[in-house]
Coordinates of C-alpha atoms and ligand atoms in Angstrom, one line a residue:
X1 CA 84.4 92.3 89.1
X2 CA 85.8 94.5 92.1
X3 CA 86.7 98.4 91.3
X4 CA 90.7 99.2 91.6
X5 CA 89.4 102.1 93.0
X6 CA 87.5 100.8 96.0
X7 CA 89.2 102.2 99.6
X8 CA 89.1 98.8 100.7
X9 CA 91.1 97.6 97.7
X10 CA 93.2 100.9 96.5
X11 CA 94.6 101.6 100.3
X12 CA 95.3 98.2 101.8
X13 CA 99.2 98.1 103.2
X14 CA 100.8 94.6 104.1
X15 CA 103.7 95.7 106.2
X16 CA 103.4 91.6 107.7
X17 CA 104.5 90.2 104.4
X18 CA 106.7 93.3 103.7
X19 CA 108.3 92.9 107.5
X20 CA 108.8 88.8 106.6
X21 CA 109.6 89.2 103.2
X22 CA 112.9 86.7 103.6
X23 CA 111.3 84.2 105.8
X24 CA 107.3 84.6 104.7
X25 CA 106.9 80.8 104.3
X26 CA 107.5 80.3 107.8
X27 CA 104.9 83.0 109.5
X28 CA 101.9 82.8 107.0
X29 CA 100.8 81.6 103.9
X30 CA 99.8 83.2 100.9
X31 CA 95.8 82.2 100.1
X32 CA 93.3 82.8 97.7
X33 CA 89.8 82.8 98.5
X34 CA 87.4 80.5 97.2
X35 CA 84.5 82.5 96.0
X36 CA 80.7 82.1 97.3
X37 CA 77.8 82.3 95.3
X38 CA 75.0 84.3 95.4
X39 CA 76.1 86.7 98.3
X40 CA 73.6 89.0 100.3
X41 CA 74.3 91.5 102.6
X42 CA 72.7 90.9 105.8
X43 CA 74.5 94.3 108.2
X44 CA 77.1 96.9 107.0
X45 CA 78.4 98.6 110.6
X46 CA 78.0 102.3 109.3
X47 CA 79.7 103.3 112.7
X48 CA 83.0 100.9 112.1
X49 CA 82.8 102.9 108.8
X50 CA 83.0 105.6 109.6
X51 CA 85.4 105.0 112.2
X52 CA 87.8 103.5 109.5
X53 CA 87.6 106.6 107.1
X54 CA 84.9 104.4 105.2
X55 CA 82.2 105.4 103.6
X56 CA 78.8 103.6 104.9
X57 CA 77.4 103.5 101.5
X58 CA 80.5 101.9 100.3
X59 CA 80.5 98.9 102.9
X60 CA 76.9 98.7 102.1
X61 CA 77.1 98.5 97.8
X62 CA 78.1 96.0 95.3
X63 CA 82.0 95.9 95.6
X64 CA 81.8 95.2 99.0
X65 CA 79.7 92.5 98.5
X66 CA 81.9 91.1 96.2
X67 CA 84.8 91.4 98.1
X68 CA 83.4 89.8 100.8
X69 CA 82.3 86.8 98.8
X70 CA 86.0 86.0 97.9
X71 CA 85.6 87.3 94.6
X72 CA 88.9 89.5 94.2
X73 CA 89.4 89.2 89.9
X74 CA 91.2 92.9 89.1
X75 CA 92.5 93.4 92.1
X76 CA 96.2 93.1 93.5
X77 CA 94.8 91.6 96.7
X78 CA 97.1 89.0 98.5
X79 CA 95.6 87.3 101.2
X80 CA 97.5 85.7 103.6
X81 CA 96.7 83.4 106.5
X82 CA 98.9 83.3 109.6
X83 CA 100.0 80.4 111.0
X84 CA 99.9 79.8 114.6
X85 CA 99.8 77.0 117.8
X86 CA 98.9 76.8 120.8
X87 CA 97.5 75.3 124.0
X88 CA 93.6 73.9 123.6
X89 CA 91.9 72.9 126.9
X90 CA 95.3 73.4 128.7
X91 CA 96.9 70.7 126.4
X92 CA 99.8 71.5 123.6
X93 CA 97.6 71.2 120.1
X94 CA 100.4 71.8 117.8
X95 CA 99.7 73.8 114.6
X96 CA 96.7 75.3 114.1
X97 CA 96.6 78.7 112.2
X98 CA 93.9 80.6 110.1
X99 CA 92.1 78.0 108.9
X100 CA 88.8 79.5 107.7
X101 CA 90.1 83.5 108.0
X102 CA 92.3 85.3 105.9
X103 CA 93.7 88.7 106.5
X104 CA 93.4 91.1 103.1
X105 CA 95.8 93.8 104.2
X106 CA 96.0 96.9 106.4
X107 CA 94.2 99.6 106.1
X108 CA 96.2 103.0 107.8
X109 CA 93.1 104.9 109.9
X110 CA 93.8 108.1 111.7
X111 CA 92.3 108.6 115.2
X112 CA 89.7 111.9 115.0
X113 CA 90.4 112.8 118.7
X114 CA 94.8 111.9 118.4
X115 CA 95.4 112.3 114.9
X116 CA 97.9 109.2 115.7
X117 CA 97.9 106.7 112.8
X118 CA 97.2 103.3 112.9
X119 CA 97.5 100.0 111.1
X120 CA 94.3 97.7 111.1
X121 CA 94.2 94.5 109.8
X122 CA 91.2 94.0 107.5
X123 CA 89.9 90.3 107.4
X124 CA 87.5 88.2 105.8
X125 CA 86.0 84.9 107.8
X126 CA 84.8 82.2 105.8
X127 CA 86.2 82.9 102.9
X128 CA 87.6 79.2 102.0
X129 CA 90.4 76.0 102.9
X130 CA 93.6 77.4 103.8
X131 CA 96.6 75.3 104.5
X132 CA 96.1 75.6 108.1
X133 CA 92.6 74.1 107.6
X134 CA 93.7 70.9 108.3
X135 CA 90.3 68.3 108.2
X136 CA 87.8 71.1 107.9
X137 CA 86.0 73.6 105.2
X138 CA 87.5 76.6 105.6
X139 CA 83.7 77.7 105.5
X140 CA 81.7 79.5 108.5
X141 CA 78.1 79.7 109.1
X142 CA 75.3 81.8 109.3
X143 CA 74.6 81.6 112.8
X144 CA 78.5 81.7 114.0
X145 CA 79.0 84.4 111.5
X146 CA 76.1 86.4 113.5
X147 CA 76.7 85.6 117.0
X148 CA 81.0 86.9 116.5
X149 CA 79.5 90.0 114.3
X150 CA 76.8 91.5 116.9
X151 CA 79.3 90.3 119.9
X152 CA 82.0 92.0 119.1
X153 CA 79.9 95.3 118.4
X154 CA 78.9 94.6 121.7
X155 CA 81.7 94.2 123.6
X156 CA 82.9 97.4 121.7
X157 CA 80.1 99.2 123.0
X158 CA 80.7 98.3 126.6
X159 CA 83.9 99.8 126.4
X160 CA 86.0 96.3 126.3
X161 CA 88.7 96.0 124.1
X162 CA 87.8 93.6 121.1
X163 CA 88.3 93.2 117.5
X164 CA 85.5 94.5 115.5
X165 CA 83.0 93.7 112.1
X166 CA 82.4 95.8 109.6
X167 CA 79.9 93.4 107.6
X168 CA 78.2 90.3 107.2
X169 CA 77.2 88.3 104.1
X170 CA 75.4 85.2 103.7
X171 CA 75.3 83.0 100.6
X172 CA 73.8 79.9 98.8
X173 CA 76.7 78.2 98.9
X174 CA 75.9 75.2 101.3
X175 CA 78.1 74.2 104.5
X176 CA 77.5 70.6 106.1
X177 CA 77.7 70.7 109.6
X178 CA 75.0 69.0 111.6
X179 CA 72.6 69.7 108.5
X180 CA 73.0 71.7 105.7
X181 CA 73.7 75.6 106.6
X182 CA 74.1 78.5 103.8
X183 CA 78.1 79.7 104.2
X184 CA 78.4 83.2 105.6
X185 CA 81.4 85.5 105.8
X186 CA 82.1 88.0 108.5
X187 CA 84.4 90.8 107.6
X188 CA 86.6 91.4 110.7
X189 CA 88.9 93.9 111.6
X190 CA 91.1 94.4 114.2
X191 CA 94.7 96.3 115.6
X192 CA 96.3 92.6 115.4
X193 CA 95.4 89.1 114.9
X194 CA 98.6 88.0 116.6
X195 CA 97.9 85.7 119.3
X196 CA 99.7 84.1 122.3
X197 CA 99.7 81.1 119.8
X198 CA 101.8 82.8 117.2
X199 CA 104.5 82.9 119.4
X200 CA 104.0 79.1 120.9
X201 CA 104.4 77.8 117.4
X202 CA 108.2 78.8 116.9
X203 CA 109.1 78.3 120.2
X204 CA 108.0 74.5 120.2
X205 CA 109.6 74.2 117.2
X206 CA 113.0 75.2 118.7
X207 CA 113.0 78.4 116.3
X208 CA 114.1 81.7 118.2
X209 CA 114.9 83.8 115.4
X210 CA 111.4 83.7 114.2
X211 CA 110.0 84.8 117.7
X212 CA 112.3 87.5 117.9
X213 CA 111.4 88.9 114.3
X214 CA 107.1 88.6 115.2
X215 CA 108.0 90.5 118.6
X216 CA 110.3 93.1 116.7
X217 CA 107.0 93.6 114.0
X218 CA 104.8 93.2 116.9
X219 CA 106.8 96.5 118.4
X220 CA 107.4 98.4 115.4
X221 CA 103.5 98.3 114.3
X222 CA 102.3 99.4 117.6
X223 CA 104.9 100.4 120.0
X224 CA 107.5 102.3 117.6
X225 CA 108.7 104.4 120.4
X226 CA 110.6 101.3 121.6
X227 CA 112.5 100.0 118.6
X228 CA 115.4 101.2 120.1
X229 CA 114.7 100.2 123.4
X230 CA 117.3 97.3 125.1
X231 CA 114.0 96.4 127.1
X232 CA 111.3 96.6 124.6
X233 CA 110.6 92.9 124.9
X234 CA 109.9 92.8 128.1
X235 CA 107.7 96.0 127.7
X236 CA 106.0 94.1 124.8
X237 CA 105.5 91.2 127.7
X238 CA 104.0 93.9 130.3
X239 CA 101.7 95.0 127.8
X240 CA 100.3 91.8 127.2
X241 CA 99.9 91.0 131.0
X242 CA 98.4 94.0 131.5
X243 CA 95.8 94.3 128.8
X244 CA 95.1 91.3 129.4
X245 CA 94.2 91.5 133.4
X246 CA 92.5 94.5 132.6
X247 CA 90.0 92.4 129.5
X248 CA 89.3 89.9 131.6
X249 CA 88.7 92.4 134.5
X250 CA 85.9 93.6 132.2
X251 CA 84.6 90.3 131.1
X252 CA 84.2 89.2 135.2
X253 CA 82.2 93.2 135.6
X254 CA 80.2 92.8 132.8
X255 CA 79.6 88.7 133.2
X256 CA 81.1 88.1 130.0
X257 CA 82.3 84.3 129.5
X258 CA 84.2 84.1 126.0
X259 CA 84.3 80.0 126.5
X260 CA 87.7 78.9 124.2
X261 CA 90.4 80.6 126.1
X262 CA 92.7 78.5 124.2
X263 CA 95.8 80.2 124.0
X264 CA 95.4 80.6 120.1
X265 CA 91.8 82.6 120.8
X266 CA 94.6 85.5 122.9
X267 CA 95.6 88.0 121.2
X268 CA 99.2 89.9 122.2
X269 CA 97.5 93.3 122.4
X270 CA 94.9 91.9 125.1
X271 CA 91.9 92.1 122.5
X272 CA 88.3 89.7 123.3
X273 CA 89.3 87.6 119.9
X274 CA 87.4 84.8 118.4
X275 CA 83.9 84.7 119.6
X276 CA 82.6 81.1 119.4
X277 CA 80.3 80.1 121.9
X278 CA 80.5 82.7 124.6
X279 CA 77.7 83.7 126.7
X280 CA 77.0 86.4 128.7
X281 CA 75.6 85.6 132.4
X282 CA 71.8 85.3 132.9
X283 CA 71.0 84.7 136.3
X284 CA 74.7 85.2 138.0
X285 CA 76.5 81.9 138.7
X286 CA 80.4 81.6 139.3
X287 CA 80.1 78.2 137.8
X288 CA 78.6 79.1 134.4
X289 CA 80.0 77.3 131.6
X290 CA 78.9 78.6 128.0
X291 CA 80.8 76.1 125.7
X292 CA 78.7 72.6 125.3
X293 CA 82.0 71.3 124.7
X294 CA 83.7 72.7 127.9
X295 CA 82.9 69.4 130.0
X296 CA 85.4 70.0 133.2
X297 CA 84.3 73.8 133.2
X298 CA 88.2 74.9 132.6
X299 CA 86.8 78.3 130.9
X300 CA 83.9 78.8 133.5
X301 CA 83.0 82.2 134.5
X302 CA 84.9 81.8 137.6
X303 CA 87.8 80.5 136.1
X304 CA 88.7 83.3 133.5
X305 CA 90.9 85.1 135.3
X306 CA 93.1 82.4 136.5
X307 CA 93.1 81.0 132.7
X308 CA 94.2 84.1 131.8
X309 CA 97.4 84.0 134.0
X310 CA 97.7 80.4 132.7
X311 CA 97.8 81.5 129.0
X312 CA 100.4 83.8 130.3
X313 CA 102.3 81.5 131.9
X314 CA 102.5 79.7 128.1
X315 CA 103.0 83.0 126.4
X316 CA 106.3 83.7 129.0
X317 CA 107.7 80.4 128.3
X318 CA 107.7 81.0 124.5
X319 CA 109.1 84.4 125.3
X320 CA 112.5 82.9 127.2
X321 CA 115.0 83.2 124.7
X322 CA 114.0 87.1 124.3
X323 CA 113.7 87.9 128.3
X324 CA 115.3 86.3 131.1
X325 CA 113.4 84.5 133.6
X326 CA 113.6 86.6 136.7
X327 CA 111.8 89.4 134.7
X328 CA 109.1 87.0 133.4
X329 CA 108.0 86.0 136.7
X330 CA 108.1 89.5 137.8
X331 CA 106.0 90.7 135.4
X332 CA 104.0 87.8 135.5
X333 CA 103.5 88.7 139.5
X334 CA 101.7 92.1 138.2
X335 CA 98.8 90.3 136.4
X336 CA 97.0 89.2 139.7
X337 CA 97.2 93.2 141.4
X338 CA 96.6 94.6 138.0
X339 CA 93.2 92.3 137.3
X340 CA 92.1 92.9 141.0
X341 CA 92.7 97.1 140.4
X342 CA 90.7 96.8 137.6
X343 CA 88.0 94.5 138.8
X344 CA 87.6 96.3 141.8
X345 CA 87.3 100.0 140.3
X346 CA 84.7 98.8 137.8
X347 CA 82.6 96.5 140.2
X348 CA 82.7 100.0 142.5
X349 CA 82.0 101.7 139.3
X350 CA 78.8 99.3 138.7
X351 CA 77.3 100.4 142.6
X352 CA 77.6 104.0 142.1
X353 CA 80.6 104.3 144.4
X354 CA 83.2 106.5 143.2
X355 CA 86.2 105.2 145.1
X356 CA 87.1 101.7 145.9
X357 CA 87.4 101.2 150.0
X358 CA 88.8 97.7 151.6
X359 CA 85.5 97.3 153.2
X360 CA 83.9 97.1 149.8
X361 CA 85.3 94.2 149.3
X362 CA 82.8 92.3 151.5
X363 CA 79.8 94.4 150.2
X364 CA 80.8 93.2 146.4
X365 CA 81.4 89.5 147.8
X366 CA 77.9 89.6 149.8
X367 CA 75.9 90.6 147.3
X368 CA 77.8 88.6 144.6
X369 CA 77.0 85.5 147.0
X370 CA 73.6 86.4 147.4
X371 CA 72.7 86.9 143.5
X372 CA 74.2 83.7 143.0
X373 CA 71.9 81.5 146.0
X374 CA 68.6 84.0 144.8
X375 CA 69.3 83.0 141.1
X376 CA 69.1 86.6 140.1
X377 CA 69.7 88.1 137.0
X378 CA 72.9 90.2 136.9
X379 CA 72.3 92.8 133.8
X380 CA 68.7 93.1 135.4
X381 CA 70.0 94.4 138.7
X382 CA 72.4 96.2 138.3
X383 CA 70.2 98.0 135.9
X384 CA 67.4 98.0 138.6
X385 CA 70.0 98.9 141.1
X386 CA 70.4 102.3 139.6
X387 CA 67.2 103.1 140.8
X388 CA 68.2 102.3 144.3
X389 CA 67.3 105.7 146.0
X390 CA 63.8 106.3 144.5
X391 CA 62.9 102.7 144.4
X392 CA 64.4 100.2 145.5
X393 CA 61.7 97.6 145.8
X394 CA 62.6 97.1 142.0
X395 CA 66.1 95.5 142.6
X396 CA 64.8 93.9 146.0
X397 CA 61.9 91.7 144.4
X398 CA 64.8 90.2 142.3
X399 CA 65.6 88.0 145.3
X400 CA 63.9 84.9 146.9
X401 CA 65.2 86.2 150.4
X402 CA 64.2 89.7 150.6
X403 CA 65.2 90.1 154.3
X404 CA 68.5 88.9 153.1
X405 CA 68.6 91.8 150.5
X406 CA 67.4 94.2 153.7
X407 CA 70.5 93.2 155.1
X408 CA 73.1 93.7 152.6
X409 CA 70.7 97.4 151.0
X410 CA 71.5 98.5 155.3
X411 CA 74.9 98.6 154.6
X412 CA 75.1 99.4 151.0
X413 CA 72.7 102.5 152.1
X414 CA 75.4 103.3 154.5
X415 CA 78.1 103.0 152.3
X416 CA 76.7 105.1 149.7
X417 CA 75.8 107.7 152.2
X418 CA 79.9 108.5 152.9
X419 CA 79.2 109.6 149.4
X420 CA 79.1 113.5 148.4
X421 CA 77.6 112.9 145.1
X422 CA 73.7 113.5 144.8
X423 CA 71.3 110.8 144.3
X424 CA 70.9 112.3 140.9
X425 CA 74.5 112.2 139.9
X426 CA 74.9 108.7 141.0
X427 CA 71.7 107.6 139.3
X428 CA 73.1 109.2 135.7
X429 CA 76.6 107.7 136.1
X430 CA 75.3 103.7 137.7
X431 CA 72.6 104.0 134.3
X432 CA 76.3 105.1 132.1
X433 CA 78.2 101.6 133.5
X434 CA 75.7 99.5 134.3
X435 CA 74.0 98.5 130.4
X436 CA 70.7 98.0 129.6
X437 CA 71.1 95.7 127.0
X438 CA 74.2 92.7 126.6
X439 CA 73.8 89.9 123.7
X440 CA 71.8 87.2 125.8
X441 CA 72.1 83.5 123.9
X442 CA 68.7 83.7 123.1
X443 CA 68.5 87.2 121.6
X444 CA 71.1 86.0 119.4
X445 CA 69.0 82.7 118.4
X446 CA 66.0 84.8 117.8
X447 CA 67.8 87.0 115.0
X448 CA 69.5 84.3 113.7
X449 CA 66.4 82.0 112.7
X450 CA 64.9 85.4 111.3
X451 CA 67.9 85.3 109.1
X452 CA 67.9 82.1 108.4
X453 CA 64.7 83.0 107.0
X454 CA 66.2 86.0 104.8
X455 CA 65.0 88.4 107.2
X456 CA 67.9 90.8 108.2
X457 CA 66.1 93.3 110.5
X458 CA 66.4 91.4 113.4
X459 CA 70.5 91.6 113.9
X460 CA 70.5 95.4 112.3
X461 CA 68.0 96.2 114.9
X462 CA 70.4 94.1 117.5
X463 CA 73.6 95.8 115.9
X464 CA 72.3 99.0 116.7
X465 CA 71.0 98.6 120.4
X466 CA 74.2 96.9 121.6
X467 CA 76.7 99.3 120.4
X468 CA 74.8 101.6 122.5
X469 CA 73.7 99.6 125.5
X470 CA 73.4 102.1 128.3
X471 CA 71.1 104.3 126.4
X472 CA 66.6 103.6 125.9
X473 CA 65.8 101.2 122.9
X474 CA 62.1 101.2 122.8
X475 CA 62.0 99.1 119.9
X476 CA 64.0 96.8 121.8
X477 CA 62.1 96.4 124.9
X478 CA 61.2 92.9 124.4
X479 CA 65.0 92.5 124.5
X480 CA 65.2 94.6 128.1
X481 CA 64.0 92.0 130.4
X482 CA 64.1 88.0 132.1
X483 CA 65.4 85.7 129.1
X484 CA 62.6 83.6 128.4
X485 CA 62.6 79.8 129.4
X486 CA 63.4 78.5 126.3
X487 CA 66.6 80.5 127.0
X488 CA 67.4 77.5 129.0
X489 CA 67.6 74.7 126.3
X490 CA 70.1 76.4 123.8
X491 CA 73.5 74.8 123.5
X492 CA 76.1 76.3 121.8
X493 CA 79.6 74.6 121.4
X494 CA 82.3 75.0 119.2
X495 CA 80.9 74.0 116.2
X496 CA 80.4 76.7 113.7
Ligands
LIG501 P1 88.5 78.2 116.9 O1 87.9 77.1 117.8 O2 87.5 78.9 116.1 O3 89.4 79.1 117.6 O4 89.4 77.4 115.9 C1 90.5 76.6 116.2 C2 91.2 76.2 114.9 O5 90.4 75.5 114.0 C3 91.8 77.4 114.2 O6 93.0 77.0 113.6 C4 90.8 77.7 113.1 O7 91.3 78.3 112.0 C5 90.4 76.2 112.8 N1 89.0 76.2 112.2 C6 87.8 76.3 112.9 N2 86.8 76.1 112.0 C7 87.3 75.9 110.8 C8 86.7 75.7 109.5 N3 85.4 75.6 109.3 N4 87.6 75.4 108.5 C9 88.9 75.5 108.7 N5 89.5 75.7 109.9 C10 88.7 75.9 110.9
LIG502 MG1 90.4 80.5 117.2

């Protein structure tokens, strides 16, 4: 039985069913959960609490739990799921929607440094069969459940932008996927779940009014300053290309591959959404493909940011009876300067320079090409290369080719000597970008098959060290070095 009183209950908004009241049918669905038994909590994100005006106790107690296990008797909850398209592996899949997520309401938060409001959509994952589930459950497991909860902390704590996860339950009820797995439910919150695919849908149904009314709640959630602008579409459009050049900019710094950039998994604000089987970079190699399913390498590391224009590309087209096409393409012509700003400042960022030159453009390249023919671990040396001035045998014993390194630490000595920052400074500020710690496949398998044997300290422990990866975990060490070999033979695809 779930308190009336309860925040999460009391204070949620749905301005999307308010906004669509007429037409409702056509953008989402109402849904009621389908209740799991025996629930356990496995991590409450006391800092996401906290954030959201949330008490950590509260996320952590017994009405939270039951929430989160679908059980929402004596409340007014009404859950919706969205519907949605999009492009899968490049090709049109036609309908897909929230099949397995469904969004509870908003909850209004207050930013403690702006004091500007805003609107977060508060949603549970797992929670049961929508009509958008088409063939499957509705249901999500354990191990998925973990991986998109610490991986969005994560990414958060690098600084990307991301949807977030406030808690994680599992349960007894059982969910047949390759064997039999106990169902979890992630509780995932974020500034929008509208994706590039929520626009497709309408516009491959020959339906412009609908597109028009999702861009016009689109703007008047998060832009309100333009409702009354004759070009607020197109700045809606420029927003997307942009925060999206500038993610995926992040994801190439930080060798993040998110491995399902279907054009569903995008959301309009230029969030990381839908973590299935990403994978962060190991040793570094353009080539690296995370998704077992991926068997051409579309999403490859390499390939990200070119998908991204592609996913663009789709989202434009859909956008066509709201902006003409000379001002598509010209705002599609910003993504590629925009991603290489972006990419460039942080990569500079990453080696201690504080400006971007030209000529760093060959020094990044070199020893980009290099990592990649030495097989050397890119978290590791960047890390290691922090230490450059002191000691820089550290970063140098990384490669198979040391005179090689010789050659390309000559010129970056050089280059870092135009600098007028000390050795110090630089050191503080290359250990504040470059992170100690990022969510390696097999740190995640190694919490996960604790949990799967009901013990939980494994991903608190994990929750706590990524959302603040630049900093010293010693009870993490273990977690600061080479991934082990068996790192090698884990294979995650989109199966969850
Ligand atoms: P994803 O690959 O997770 O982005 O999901 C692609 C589509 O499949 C989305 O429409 C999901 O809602 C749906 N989906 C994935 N897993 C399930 C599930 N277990 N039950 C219902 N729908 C699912
Ligand atoms: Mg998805």
């Amino acid at each position: 039985m779930t308190d009336t009183n309860f925040p999460l209950v009391r204070d949620l908004k749905n301005t999307f069913l308010d906004a669509f009241s007429d037409q409702s049918d056509l953008h989402c669905s109402a849904v009621a959960p389908n209740p799991l038994s025996s629930p356990v909590l496995v991590s409450s994100n006391d800092q996401l609490a906290k954030e959201l005006g949330l008490k950590p106790e509260d996320i952590a107690g017994e009405t939270m739990l039951s929430l989160m296990a679908g059980d929402f008797s004596a409340t007014n909850l009404q859950p919706i799921a969205l519907v949605y398209s999009g492009h899968q592996f490049g090709v049109w899949a036609g309908q897909l929607g929230d099949g397995r997520a469904m969004t509870l309401g908003e909850l209004q938060v207050e930013d403690a440094l702006t004091g500007v409001s805003e609107l977060w959509d508060i949603q549970l994952k797992g929670a049961g069969t929508t009509p958008y589930s088409r063939f499957a459950d509705g249901r999500a497991v354990l191990r998925s459940s973990i991986r998109e909860y610490l991986c969005s902390e994560a990414m958060h704590g690098l600084g990307i932008a991301t949807t977030r996860a406030l808690c994680l339950i599992e349960s007894k009820t059982p969910v047949y996927r390759e064997e039999v797995e106990s169902a979890a439910t992630v509780c995932r919150v974020a500034r929008s779940h509208i994706r590039f695919g929520s626009f497709e849908h309408f516009h491959y149904r020959n339906q412009p009014e609908p597109i028009k009314a999702l861009a016009n709640y689109v703007i008047d959630r998060h832009f309100p300053s333009w409702s009354d602008d004759d070009g607020k579409y197109a700045k809606l459009f420029a927003h997307s290309v942009t925060e999206t050049a500038k993610m995926i900019a992040h994801w190439q710094a930080v060798g993040f591959s998110h491995g399902v950039m279907n054009t569903d998994n995008m959301s309009i604000l230029g969030d990381t959404i839908d973590y299935g089987p990403f994978g962060f970079l190991d040793a570094y190699n353009p080539d690296f493909i995370c998704n077992h399913s991926d068997a051409n390498g579309r999403y490859s590391f390499k390939n990200q940011p070119s998908v991204g224009l592609w996913n663009l590309n789709a989202l434009a087209t859909s956008l066509m009876t709201l902006i003409s096409s000379e001002t598509l393409v010209s705002i599609l012509k910003t993504y590629e300067p925009t991603f290489l700003t972006v990419y460039r400042g942080l990569m500079a960022t990453k080696l201690g320079l504080s400006h971007y030159n030209d000529t760093d453009e060959d020094l990044i390249n070199q020893l980009l090409e290099l990592m990649a023919a030495n097989n050397v671990d890119y978290t590791l040396f960047f890390r290691n290369l922090c230490h450059f001035s002191e000691n820089r045998t550290v970063a140098r014993d990384m490669f198979i080719d040391r005179q090689a390194f010789d050659f390309w630490a000559e010129k970056y000595g050089q280059r870092l000597g135009q600098q007028t920052v000390t050795d110090v400074q630089r050191r503080q500020q290359m250990l504040a970008t470059n992170p100690k710690y990022v969510l390696r496949n097999y740190m995640a398998q190694a919490v996960i098959e604790q949990a799967q044997q009901g013990n939980y300290s494994g991903v608190n422990l994990l929750l706590e060290v990524l959302q603040n990866p630049y900093d010293e975990h010693p009870r993490a060490q273990k977690y600061a070095g080479l991934p082990p070999d068996w790192a090698e033979t884990i294979s995650v695809s989109c199966s969850s």
